[in-house]
Coordinates of C-alpha atoms in Angstrom, one line a residue:
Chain A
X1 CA 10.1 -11.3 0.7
X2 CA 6.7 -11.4 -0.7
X3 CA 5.9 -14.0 -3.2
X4 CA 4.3 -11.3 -5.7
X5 CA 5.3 -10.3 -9.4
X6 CA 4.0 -7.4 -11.5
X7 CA 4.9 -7.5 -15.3
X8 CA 5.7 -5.3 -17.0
X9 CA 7.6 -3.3 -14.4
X10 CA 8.1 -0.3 -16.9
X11 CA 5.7 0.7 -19.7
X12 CA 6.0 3.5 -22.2
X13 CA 2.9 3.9 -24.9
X14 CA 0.7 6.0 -27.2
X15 CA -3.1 6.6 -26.7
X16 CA -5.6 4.7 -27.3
X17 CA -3.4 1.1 -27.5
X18 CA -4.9 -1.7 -25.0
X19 CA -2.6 -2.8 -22.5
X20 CA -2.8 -5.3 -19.9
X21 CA -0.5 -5.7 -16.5
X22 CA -0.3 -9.3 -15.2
X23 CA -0.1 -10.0 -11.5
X24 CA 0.6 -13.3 -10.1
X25 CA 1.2 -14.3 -6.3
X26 CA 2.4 -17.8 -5.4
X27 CA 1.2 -17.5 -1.8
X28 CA -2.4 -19.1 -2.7
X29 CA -3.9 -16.1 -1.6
X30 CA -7.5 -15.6 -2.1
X31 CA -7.9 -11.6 -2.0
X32 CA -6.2 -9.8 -4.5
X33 CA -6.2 -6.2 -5.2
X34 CA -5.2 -3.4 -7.5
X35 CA -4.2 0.2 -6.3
X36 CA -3.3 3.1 -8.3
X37 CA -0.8 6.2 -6.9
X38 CA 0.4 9.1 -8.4
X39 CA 3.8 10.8 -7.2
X40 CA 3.5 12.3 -2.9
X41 CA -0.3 10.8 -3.1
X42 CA -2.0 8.2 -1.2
X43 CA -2.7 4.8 -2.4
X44 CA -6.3 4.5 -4.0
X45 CA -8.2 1.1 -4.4
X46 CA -9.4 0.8 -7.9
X47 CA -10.1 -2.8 -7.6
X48 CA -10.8 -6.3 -5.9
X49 CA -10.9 -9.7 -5.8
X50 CA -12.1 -12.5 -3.2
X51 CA -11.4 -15.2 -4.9
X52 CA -11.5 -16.7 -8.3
X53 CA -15.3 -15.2 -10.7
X54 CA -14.9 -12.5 -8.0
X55 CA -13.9 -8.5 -8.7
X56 CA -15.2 -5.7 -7.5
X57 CA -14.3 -1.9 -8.1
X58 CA -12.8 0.0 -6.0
X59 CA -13.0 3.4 -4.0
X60 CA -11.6 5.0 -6.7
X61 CA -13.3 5.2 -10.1
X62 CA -11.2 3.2 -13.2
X63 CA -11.5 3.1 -16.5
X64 CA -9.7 -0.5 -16.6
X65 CA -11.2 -3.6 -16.2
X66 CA -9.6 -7.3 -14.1
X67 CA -10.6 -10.6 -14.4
X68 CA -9.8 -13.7 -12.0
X69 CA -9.8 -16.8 -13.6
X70 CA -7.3 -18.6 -11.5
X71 CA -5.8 -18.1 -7.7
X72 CA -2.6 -17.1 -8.2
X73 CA -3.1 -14.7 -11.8
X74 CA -5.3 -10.8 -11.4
X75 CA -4.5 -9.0 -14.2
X76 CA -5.7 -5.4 -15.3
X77 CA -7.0 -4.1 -18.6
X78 CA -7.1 -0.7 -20.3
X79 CA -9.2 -1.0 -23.6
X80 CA -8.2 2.4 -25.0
X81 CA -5.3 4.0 -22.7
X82 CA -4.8 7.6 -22.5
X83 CA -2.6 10.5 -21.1
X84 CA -5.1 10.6 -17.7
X85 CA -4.5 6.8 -17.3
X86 CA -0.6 7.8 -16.7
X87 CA 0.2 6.5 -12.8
X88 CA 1.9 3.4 -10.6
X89 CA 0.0 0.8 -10.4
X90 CA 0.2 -1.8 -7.4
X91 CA -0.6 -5.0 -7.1
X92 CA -1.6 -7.1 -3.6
X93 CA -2.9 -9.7 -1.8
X94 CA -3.9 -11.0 1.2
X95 CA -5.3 -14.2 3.1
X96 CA -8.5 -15.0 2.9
X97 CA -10.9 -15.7 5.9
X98 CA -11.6 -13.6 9.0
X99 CA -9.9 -10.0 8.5
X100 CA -9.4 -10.4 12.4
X101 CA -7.2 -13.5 12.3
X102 CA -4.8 -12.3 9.1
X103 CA -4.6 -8.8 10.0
X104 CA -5.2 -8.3 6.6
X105 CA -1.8 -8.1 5.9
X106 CA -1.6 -7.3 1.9
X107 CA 1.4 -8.1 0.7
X108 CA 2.1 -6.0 -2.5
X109 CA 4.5 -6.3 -6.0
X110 CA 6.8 -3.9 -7.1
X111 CA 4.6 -2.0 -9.9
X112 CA 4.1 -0.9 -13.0
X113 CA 4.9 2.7 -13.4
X114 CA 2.4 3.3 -16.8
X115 CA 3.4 6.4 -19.4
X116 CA 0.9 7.1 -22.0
X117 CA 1.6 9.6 -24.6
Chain B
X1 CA -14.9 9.8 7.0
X2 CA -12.0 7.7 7.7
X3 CA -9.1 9.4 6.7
X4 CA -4.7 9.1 7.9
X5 CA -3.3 12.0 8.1
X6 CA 0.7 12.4 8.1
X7 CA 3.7 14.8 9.3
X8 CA 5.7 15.7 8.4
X9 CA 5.5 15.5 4.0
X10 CA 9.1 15.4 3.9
X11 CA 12.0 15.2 6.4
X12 CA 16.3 15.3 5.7
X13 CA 18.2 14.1 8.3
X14 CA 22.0 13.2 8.4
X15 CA 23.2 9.7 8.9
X16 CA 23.3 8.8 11.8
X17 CA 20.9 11.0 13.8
X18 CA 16.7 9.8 14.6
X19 CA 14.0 11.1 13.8
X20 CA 10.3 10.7 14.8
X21 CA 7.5 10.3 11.8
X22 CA 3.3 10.8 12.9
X23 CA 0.3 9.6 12.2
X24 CA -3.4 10.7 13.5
X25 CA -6.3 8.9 11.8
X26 CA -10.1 9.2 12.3
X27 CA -11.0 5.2 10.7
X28 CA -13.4 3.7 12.9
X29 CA -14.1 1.1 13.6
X30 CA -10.0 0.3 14.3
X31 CA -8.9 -2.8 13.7
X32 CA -4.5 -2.4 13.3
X33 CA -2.1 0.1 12.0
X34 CA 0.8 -0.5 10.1
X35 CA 3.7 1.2 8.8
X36 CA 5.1 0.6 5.4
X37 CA 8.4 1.6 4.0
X38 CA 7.7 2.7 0.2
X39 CA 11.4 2.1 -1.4
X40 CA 11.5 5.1 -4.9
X41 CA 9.3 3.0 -7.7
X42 CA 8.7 -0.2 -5.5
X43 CA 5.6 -1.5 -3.8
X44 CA 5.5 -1.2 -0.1
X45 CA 6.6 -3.2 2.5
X46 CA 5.2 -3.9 5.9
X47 CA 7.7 -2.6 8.8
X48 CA 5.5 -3.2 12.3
X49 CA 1.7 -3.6 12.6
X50 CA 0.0 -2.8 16.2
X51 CA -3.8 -3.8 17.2
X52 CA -6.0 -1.9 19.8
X53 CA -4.8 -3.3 22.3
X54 CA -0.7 -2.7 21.7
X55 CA 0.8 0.3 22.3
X56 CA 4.2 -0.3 20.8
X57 CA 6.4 -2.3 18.7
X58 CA 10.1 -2.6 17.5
X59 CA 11.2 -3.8 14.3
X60 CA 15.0 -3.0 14.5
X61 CA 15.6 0.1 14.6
X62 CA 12.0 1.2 14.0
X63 CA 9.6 1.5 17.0
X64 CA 5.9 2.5 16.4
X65 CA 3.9 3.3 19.3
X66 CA 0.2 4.0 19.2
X67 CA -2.4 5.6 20.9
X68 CA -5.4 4.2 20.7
X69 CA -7.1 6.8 22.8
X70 CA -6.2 10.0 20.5
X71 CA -5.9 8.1 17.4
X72 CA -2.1 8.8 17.0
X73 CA 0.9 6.9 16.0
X74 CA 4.1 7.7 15.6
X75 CA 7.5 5.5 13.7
X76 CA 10.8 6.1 15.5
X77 CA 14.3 5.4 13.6
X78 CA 17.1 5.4 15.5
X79 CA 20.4 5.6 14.1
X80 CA 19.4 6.1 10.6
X81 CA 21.3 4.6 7.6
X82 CA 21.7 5.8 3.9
X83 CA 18.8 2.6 3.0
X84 CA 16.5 4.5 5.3
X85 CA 15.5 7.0 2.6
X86 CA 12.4 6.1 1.5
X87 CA 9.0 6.8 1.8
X88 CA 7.1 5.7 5.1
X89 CA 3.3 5.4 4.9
X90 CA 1.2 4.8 7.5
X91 CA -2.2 2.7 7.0
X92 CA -5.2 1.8 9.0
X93 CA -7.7 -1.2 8.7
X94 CA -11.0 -1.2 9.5
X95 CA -13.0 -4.2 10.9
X96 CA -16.5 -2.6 9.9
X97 CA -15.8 -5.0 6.3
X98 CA -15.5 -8.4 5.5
X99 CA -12.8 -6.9 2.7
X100 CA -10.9 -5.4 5.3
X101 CA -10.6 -2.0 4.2
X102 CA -6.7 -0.1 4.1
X103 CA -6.9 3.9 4.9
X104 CA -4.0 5.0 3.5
X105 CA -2.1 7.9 4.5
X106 CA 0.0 10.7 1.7
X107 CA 3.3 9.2 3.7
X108 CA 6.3 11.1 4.9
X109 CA 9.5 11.1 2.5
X110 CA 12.6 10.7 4.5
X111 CA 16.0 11.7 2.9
X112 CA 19.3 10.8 4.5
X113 CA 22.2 12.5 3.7
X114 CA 25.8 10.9 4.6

């Protein structure tokens, strides 16, 4: 069982409120990542982390933002949610180091299934 | 482009009986395939993983094979259970990144019915 928690797990809200889902892993993992899926679709990056002052954006364009301020703690940020923003959104990580040696083997939460009305 | 591709979308089966889930990808260059089982509004969970160099592995009652060759694999389940319903998805990594890129495919639903 994967040491990785996404809060809230569940979240119901109107447009234009600013929400943030927290991620935290325990396994000192230096990558960390954030996917978005919609219902019978594919996983899409929407963002990345290395390691702590390091994110990146994804393959997929976001309106949300991340921050990495400490090892174990990614969390995501929607300034002004709205109905389009409505999706699961995963949480992972991985070791750091050679991808060779880890298989990058992400290790993911259980999500946060986002309504916006 | 580096896409995973999937079949079948969805698949019933009765408890009990196998059943045989693909893959065909075109990501290059390979580094492993995985498969993950994708329980209804949790994250995924890793079931095998196979390199270039493995052409098949067994996690219980799931065996993946892979061909390297024609860029298939497919996820065997034997004896399936009620648990197995789910959805399976079927990802390839790249080594062309030091980020170690995930291709992920649409994944196959599996119901089991008793």
């Amino acid at each position: 069982e994967a040491d990785i928690y996404q809060t809230p797990r569940y979240l119901v809200i109107g447009t234009g409120k600013k929400i943030t889902l927290e991620c935290s892993q325990t396994m000192g993992h230096d990558k960390m990542y954030w996917y978005q899926q919609d219902p019978g679709m594919e996983l899409h990056l929407i963002h990345y982390s290395y390691g702590v002052n390091s994110t990146e954006k994804g393959d997929l364009s976001s309106e949300s933002t991340v921050s990495r301020i400490r090892t174990e703690h990614f969390p995501l940020t929607l300034e002004s949610a709205r109905p389009s923003h409505t999706s699961q959104y995963l949480c992972a990580s991985s070791e750091g180091g050679q991808p060779a040696r880890s298989y990058n083997e992400q290790f993911f939460g259980p999500g946060t299934r986002l309504t916006v009305l | 482009k580096n896409q995973v591709e999937q079949s079948p979308q969805s698949l019933i089966i009765l408890e009990g009986k196998n059943c045989t889930l693909q893959c065909n990808y075109t990501v290059s260059p390979f580094s492993n395939l995985r498969w993950y089982k994708q329980d209804t509004g949790r994250g995924p969970v890793s079931l095998t993983i196979m390199t270039f160099s493995e052409n098949t592995k067994s996690n219980g009652r799931y065996t993946a094979t892979l061909d390297a060759d024609t860029k298939q694999s497919s996820l065997h389940i034997t004896a399936s259970q009620l648990s197995d319903s789910a959805s399976y998805i079927c990802v390839v990594s790249d080594r062309g990144s030091t980020l170690g890129r995930l291709y992920f495919g649409r994944g196959t639903q599996l119901t089991v019915w008793p």
